[in-house]
Short mmCIF file of C-alpha atoms in Angstrom, two decimals:
data_model
loop_
_atom_site.label_atom_id
_atom_site.label_comp_id
_atom_site.label_asym_id
_atom_site.label_seq_id
_atom_site.Cartn_x
_atom_site.Cartn_y
_atom_site.Cartn_z
CA ASP A 1170 106.05 -19.48 -30.95
CA ILE A 1171 104.49 -22.88 -31.61
CA GLN A 1172 105.86 -25.69 -29.47
CA MET A 1173 105.95 -29.21 -30.89
CA THR A 1174 105.96 -32.23 -28.58
CA GLN A 1175 106.62 -35.76 -29.78
CA SER A 1176 106.00 -39.01 -27.99
CA PRO A 1177 107.60 -41.28 -27.23
CA SER A 1178 111.14 -39.90 -27.16
CA SER A 1179 112.46 -43.36 -27.89
CA LEU A 1180 110.93 -46.61 -29.02
CA SER A 1181 112.21 -50.17 -29.35
CA ALA A 1182 110.58 -52.33 -31.98
CA SER A 1183 111.24 -55.35 -34.18
CA VAL A 1184 111.36 -55.80 -37.93
CA GLY A 1185 107.81 -56.28 -39.15
CA ASP A 1186 106.20 -54.35 -36.28
CA ARG A 1187 103.68 -51.57 -36.79
CA VAL A 1188 104.75 -48.42 -34.96
CA THR A 1189 103.10 -45.08 -34.34
CA ILE A 1190 104.75 -41.82 -33.30
CA THR A 1191 102.66 -38.89 -32.15
CA CYS A 1192 103.23 -35.17 -32.39
CA ARG A 1193 101.26 -32.46 -30.65
CA ALA A 1194 101.34 -28.74 -31.41
CA SER A 1195 100.78 -26.08 -28.77
CA GLN A 1196 98.23 -24.43 -31.06
CA SER A 1197 96.50 -25.39 -34.27
CA VAL A 1198 98.76 -25.75 -37.29
CA THR A 1199 95.82 -26.89 -39.45
CA SER A 1200 97.42 -29.51 -41.76
CA TYR A 1201 100.85 -27.88 -42.00
CA LEU A 1202 102.74 -30.66 -40.29
CA ASN A 1203 105.72 -32.47 -41.78
CA TRP A 1204 107.74 -35.53 -40.81
CA TYR A 1205 111.45 -36.10 -41.36
CA GLN A 1206 113.72 -39.12 -40.94
CA GLN A 1207 117.34 -38.74 -39.90
CA LYS A 1208 119.94 -41.49 -39.84
CA PRO A 1209 123.20 -41.13 -37.90
CA GLY A 1210 125.68 -38.82 -39.58
CA LYS A 1211 123.23 -37.84 -42.30
CA ALA A 1212 121.01 -34.86 -43.04
CA PRO A 1213 117.28 -35.24 -42.38
CA GLU A 1214 115.04 -36.33 -45.23
CA LEU A 1215 111.43 -35.36 -45.82
CA LEU A 1216 108.98 -38.25 -45.44
CA ILE A 1217 105.52 -36.71 -45.13
CA TYR A 1218 104.26 -33.17 -45.81
CA THR A 1219 100.98 -31.45 -45.02
CA ALA A 1220 100.19 -34.17 -42.49
CA SER A 1221 99.46 -37.02 -44.87
CA SER A 1222 101.13 -36.51 -48.26
CA LEU A 1223 103.93 -38.95 -49.02
CA GLN A 1224 107.10 -37.36 -50.40
CA SER A 1225 108.17 -38.77 -53.75
CA GLY A 1226 110.28 -41.90 -53.37
CA VAL A 1227 109.19 -42.65 -49.80
CA PRO A 1228 107.87 -46.21 -49.31
CA SER A 1229 104.12 -46.61 -48.86
CA ARG A 1230 104.58 -48.28 -45.47
CA PHE A 1231 104.96 -44.72 -44.12
CA SER A 1232 101.77 -42.79 -43.53
CA GLY A 1233 100.69 -39.68 -41.67
CA SER A 1234 97.43 -38.42 -40.29
CA GLY A 1235 95.93 -35.71 -38.14
CA SER A 1236 94.97 -32.06 -38.21
CA GLY A 1237 94.81 -29.14 -35.86
CA THR A 1238 97.08 -30.01 -32.96
CA ASP A 1239 97.39 -33.81 -33.01
CA PHE A 1240 99.25 -35.85 -35.60
CA THR A 1241 100.64 -39.34 -36.06
CA LEU A 1242 103.30 -41.00 -38.17
CA THR A 1243 102.76 -44.70 -38.74
CA ILE A 1244 105.13 -47.26 -40.17
CA SER A 1245 103.04 -50.27 -41.11
CA SER A 1246 105.77 -52.93 -41.17
CA LEU A 1247 109.21 -51.91 -39.93
CA GLN A 1248 112.15 -52.62 -42.19
CA PRO A 1249 115.80 -52.64 -41.08
CA GLU A 1250 116.46 -49.34 -42.85
CA ASP A 1251 113.70 -47.60 -40.86
CA PHE A 1252 115.64 -47.55 -37.61
CA ALA A 1253 116.41 -43.86 -37.31
CA THR A 1254 115.28 -40.70 -35.55
CA TYR A 1255 112.02 -39.07 -36.63
CA TYR A 1256 111.09 -35.41 -36.27
CA CYS A 1257 107.84 -33.59 -36.76
CA GLN A 1258 107.84 -29.94 -37.84
CA GLN A 1259 105.14 -27.34 -38.23
CA SER A 1260 105.17 -25.14 -41.31
CA TYR A 1261 102.14 -23.07 -40.31
CA ASN A 1262 104.31 -20.38 -38.79
CA THR A 1263 107.35 -18.72 -40.35
CA LEU A 1264 109.35 -19.81 -37.30
CA ARG A 1265 109.43 -23.49 -38.26
CA SER A 1266 109.66 -25.38 -34.99
CA PHE A 1267 110.56 -29.06 -34.71
CA GLY A 1268 109.60 -31.70 -32.22
CA GLN A 1269 112.38 -33.07 -30.03
CA GLY A 1270 112.65 -36.26 -32.03
CA THR A 1271 111.75 -39.93 -31.58
CA LYS A 1272 114.59 -42.43 -31.77
CA LEU A 1273 113.43 -45.75 -33.17
CA GLU A 1274 115.71 -48.58 -32.12
CA ILE A 1275 115.88 -52.26 -32.84
CA LYS A 1276 114.52 -54.50 -30.09
CA GLN B 893 120.78 -33.09 -59.79
CA VAL B 894 119.19 -30.91 -57.15
CA GLN B 895 121.86 -30.18 -54.57
CA LEU B 896 122.80 -27.91 -51.69
CA VAL B 897 126.42 -27.75 -50.53
CA GLU B 898 127.35 -25.88 -47.37
CA SER B 899 130.79 -24.54 -46.55
CA GLY B 900 132.54 -22.19 -44.15
CA GLY B 901 132.32 -24.10 -40.91
CA GLY B 902 135.21 -24.52 -38.52
CA VAL B 903 136.48 -23.85 -35.04
CA VAL B 904 136.07 -20.29 -33.78
CA GLN B 905 136.58 -18.59 -30.43
CA PRO B 906 133.64 -17.24 -28.44
CA GLY B 907 132.75 -13.72 -29.47
CA ARG B 908 134.20 -14.09 -32.96
CA SER B 909 132.39 -14.28 -36.30
CA LEU B 910 131.92 -16.82 -39.06
CA ARG B 911 130.15 -16.77 -42.42
CA LEU B 912 128.56 -19.89 -43.82
CA SER B 913 127.68 -20.38 -47.47
CA CYS B 914 125.30 -22.73 -49.23
CA ALA B 915 125.71 -23.29 -52.96
CA ALA B 916 122.59 -24.44 -54.77
CA SER B 917 122.41 -26.29 -58.06
CA GLY B 918 119.92 -28.22 -60.18
CA PHE B 919 116.94 -25.94 -59.57
CA THR B 920 115.89 -22.32 -60.01
CA PHE B 921 117.31 -20.99 -56.75
CA SER B 922 115.76 -17.54 -57.14
CA ARG B 923 112.22 -18.97 -56.89
CA TYR B 924 112.59 -20.60 -53.49
CA ALA B 925 112.61 -19.49 -49.88
CA MET B 926 115.66 -20.85 -48.09
CA HIS B 927 116.28 -21.76 -44.46
CA TRP B 928 119.09 -22.58 -42.08
CA VAL B 929 118.59 -25.36 -39.52
CA ARG B 930 121.14 -26.44 -36.93
CA GLN B 931 121.73 -29.48 -34.76
CA ALA B 932 123.94 -29.43 -31.69
CA PRO B 933 125.94 -32.62 -31.11
CA GLY B 934 123.61 -35.38 -29.92
CA LYS B 935 120.60 -33.05 -29.92
CA GLY B 936 117.53 -32.38 -32.07
CA LEU B 937 116.90 -30.06 -34.96
CA GLU B 938 116.56 -26.32 -34.36
CA TRP B 939 115.25 -23.96 -37.00
CA VAL B 940 117.51 -20.90 -37.27
CA SER B 941 116.46 -18.53 -40.02
CA VAL B 942 114.49 -18.04 -43.25
CA LEU B 943 114.91 -15.78 -46.26
CA SER B 944 112.29 -15.25 -48.92
CA TYR B 945 113.00 -16.01 -52.56
CA ASP B 946 113.85 -12.39 -53.35
CA GLY B 947 115.55 -11.52 -50.07
CA SER B 948 112.83 -9.10 -49.03
CA ASN B 949 111.58 -11.01 -45.98
CA LYS B 950 113.62 -12.73 -43.31
CA ASP B 951 113.15 -14.04 -39.82
CA TYR B 952 115.21 -15.60 -37.05
CA ALA B 953 114.92 -17.84 -34.04
CA ASP B 954 115.08 -15.89 -30.80
CA SER B 955 118.32 -17.69 -29.93
CA VAL B 956 120.18 -16.02 -32.82
CA LYS B 957 118.22 -12.81 -33.39
CA GLY B 958 120.50 -9.76 -33.41
CA ARG B 959 123.61 -11.89 -33.92
CA PHE B 960 122.97 -13.80 -37.17
CA THR B 961 122.16 -12.27 -40.56
CA ILE B 962 120.81 -14.31 -43.45
CA SER B 963 121.31 -13.18 -47.04
CA ARG B 964 121.41 -14.52 -50.57
CA ASP B 965 122.92 -13.83 -53.96
CA ASN B 966 120.52 -15.11 -56.56
CA SER B 967 122.99 -14.41 -59.36
CA MET B 968 125.43 -16.80 -57.68
CA ASN B 969 122.76 -19.29 -56.48
CA THR B 970 124.14 -18.97 -52.97
CA LEU B 971 122.68 -18.56 -49.49
CA PHE B 972 124.68 -17.11 -46.62
CA VAL B 973 124.48 -16.68 -42.90
CA GLN B 974 126.75 -14.23 -41.12
CA MET B 975 127.18 -15.33 -37.52
CA ASN B 976 128.52 -12.73 -35.08
CA SER B 977 129.17 -12.79 -31.33
CA LEU B 978 129.33 -16.56 -31.40
CA ARG B 979 128.69 -18.48 -28.21
CA ALA B 980 129.48 -22.03 -27.09
CA GLU B 981 125.80 -22.88 -27.50
CA ASP B 982 126.03 -22.08 -31.22
CA THR B 983 128.20 -25.17 -31.65
CA ALA B 984 126.27 -27.33 -34.11
CA MET B 985 126.01 -28.81 -37.56
CA TYR B 986 124.43 -26.17 -39.76
CA TYR B 987 122.18 -27.32 -42.59
CA CYS B 988 120.93 -25.29 -45.50
CA THR B 989 117.46 -26.35 -46.63
CA ARG B 990 115.11 -25.50 -49.44
CA GLY B 991 111.74 -24.18 -48.44
CA GLY B 992 109.03 -24.31 -51.01
CA LEU B 993 107.44 -22.15 -53.61
CA GLN B 994 104.58 -21.60 -51.16
CA PRO B 995 104.82 -20.17 -47.63
CA TYR B 996 103.75 -23.38 -45.89
CA ASP B 997 105.96 -25.80 -47.79
CA ALA B 998 108.17 -28.38 -46.11
CA PHE B 999 111.95 -28.64 -46.43
CA ASP B 1000 112.35 -31.02 -49.33
CA ILE B 1001 116.08 -30.63 -50.02
CA TRP B 1002 118.86 -30.52 -47.41
CA GLY B 1003 122.58 -30.00 -47.71
CA GLN B 1004 125.07 -32.30 -46.03
CA GLY B 1005 125.81 -29.70 -43.35
CA THR B 1006 128.85 -27.79 -42.16
CA MET B 1007 130.10 -28.06 -38.58
CA VAL B 1008 130.65 -24.98 -36.43
CA THR B 1009 132.52 -25.37 -33.15
CA VAL B 1010 132.72 -22.40 -30.80
CA SER B 1011 135.49 -22.99 -28.31
CA SER B 1012 138.41 -21.20 -26.76
#
């Protein structure tokens, strides 16, 4: 199985900040890495697929990069609605493992 | 609109069974692989199971293999998971998600979830 590790596990930031979350796979997943956002009490929503493609309707302040084993999610200028938990997920393997999540909190 | 609606959750005793359903609408259900993902209270997301568009291929997380069975009825646009020999650690919100038309696709549509609590 492919293990996904995110860092940090939690992050405090302010509105307008630029933040980066990293995700590392235990083996290469080529570009098959996705990012999801989850707000309390809600289902996750797809933000980024295949490492860098923005899902329809997602604001352009979100971006993704990376390939192989190392990936990043960047939010260029935090907005109040961005405070949530973010998960990476590999879709290279049928067994679709997730990272443990990064909780983004207001400073 | 494109929608997934789960049902069937509830409180069940350890060792008992439960069957969850996921009703799909707004898209051609029979063309898509479908997955179940769960989330224990206060914890992260855990992938549970996948079923191919035609039901011919399926797979499971090790944590549920041999106890859970995924299935679908394309004529009814519905995904199921039969959960047997339930354990306390199966307590979670269970989400139905749409995989893609291609094997590597992300989960672009999620249901609202149905809660399963395993407790005596």
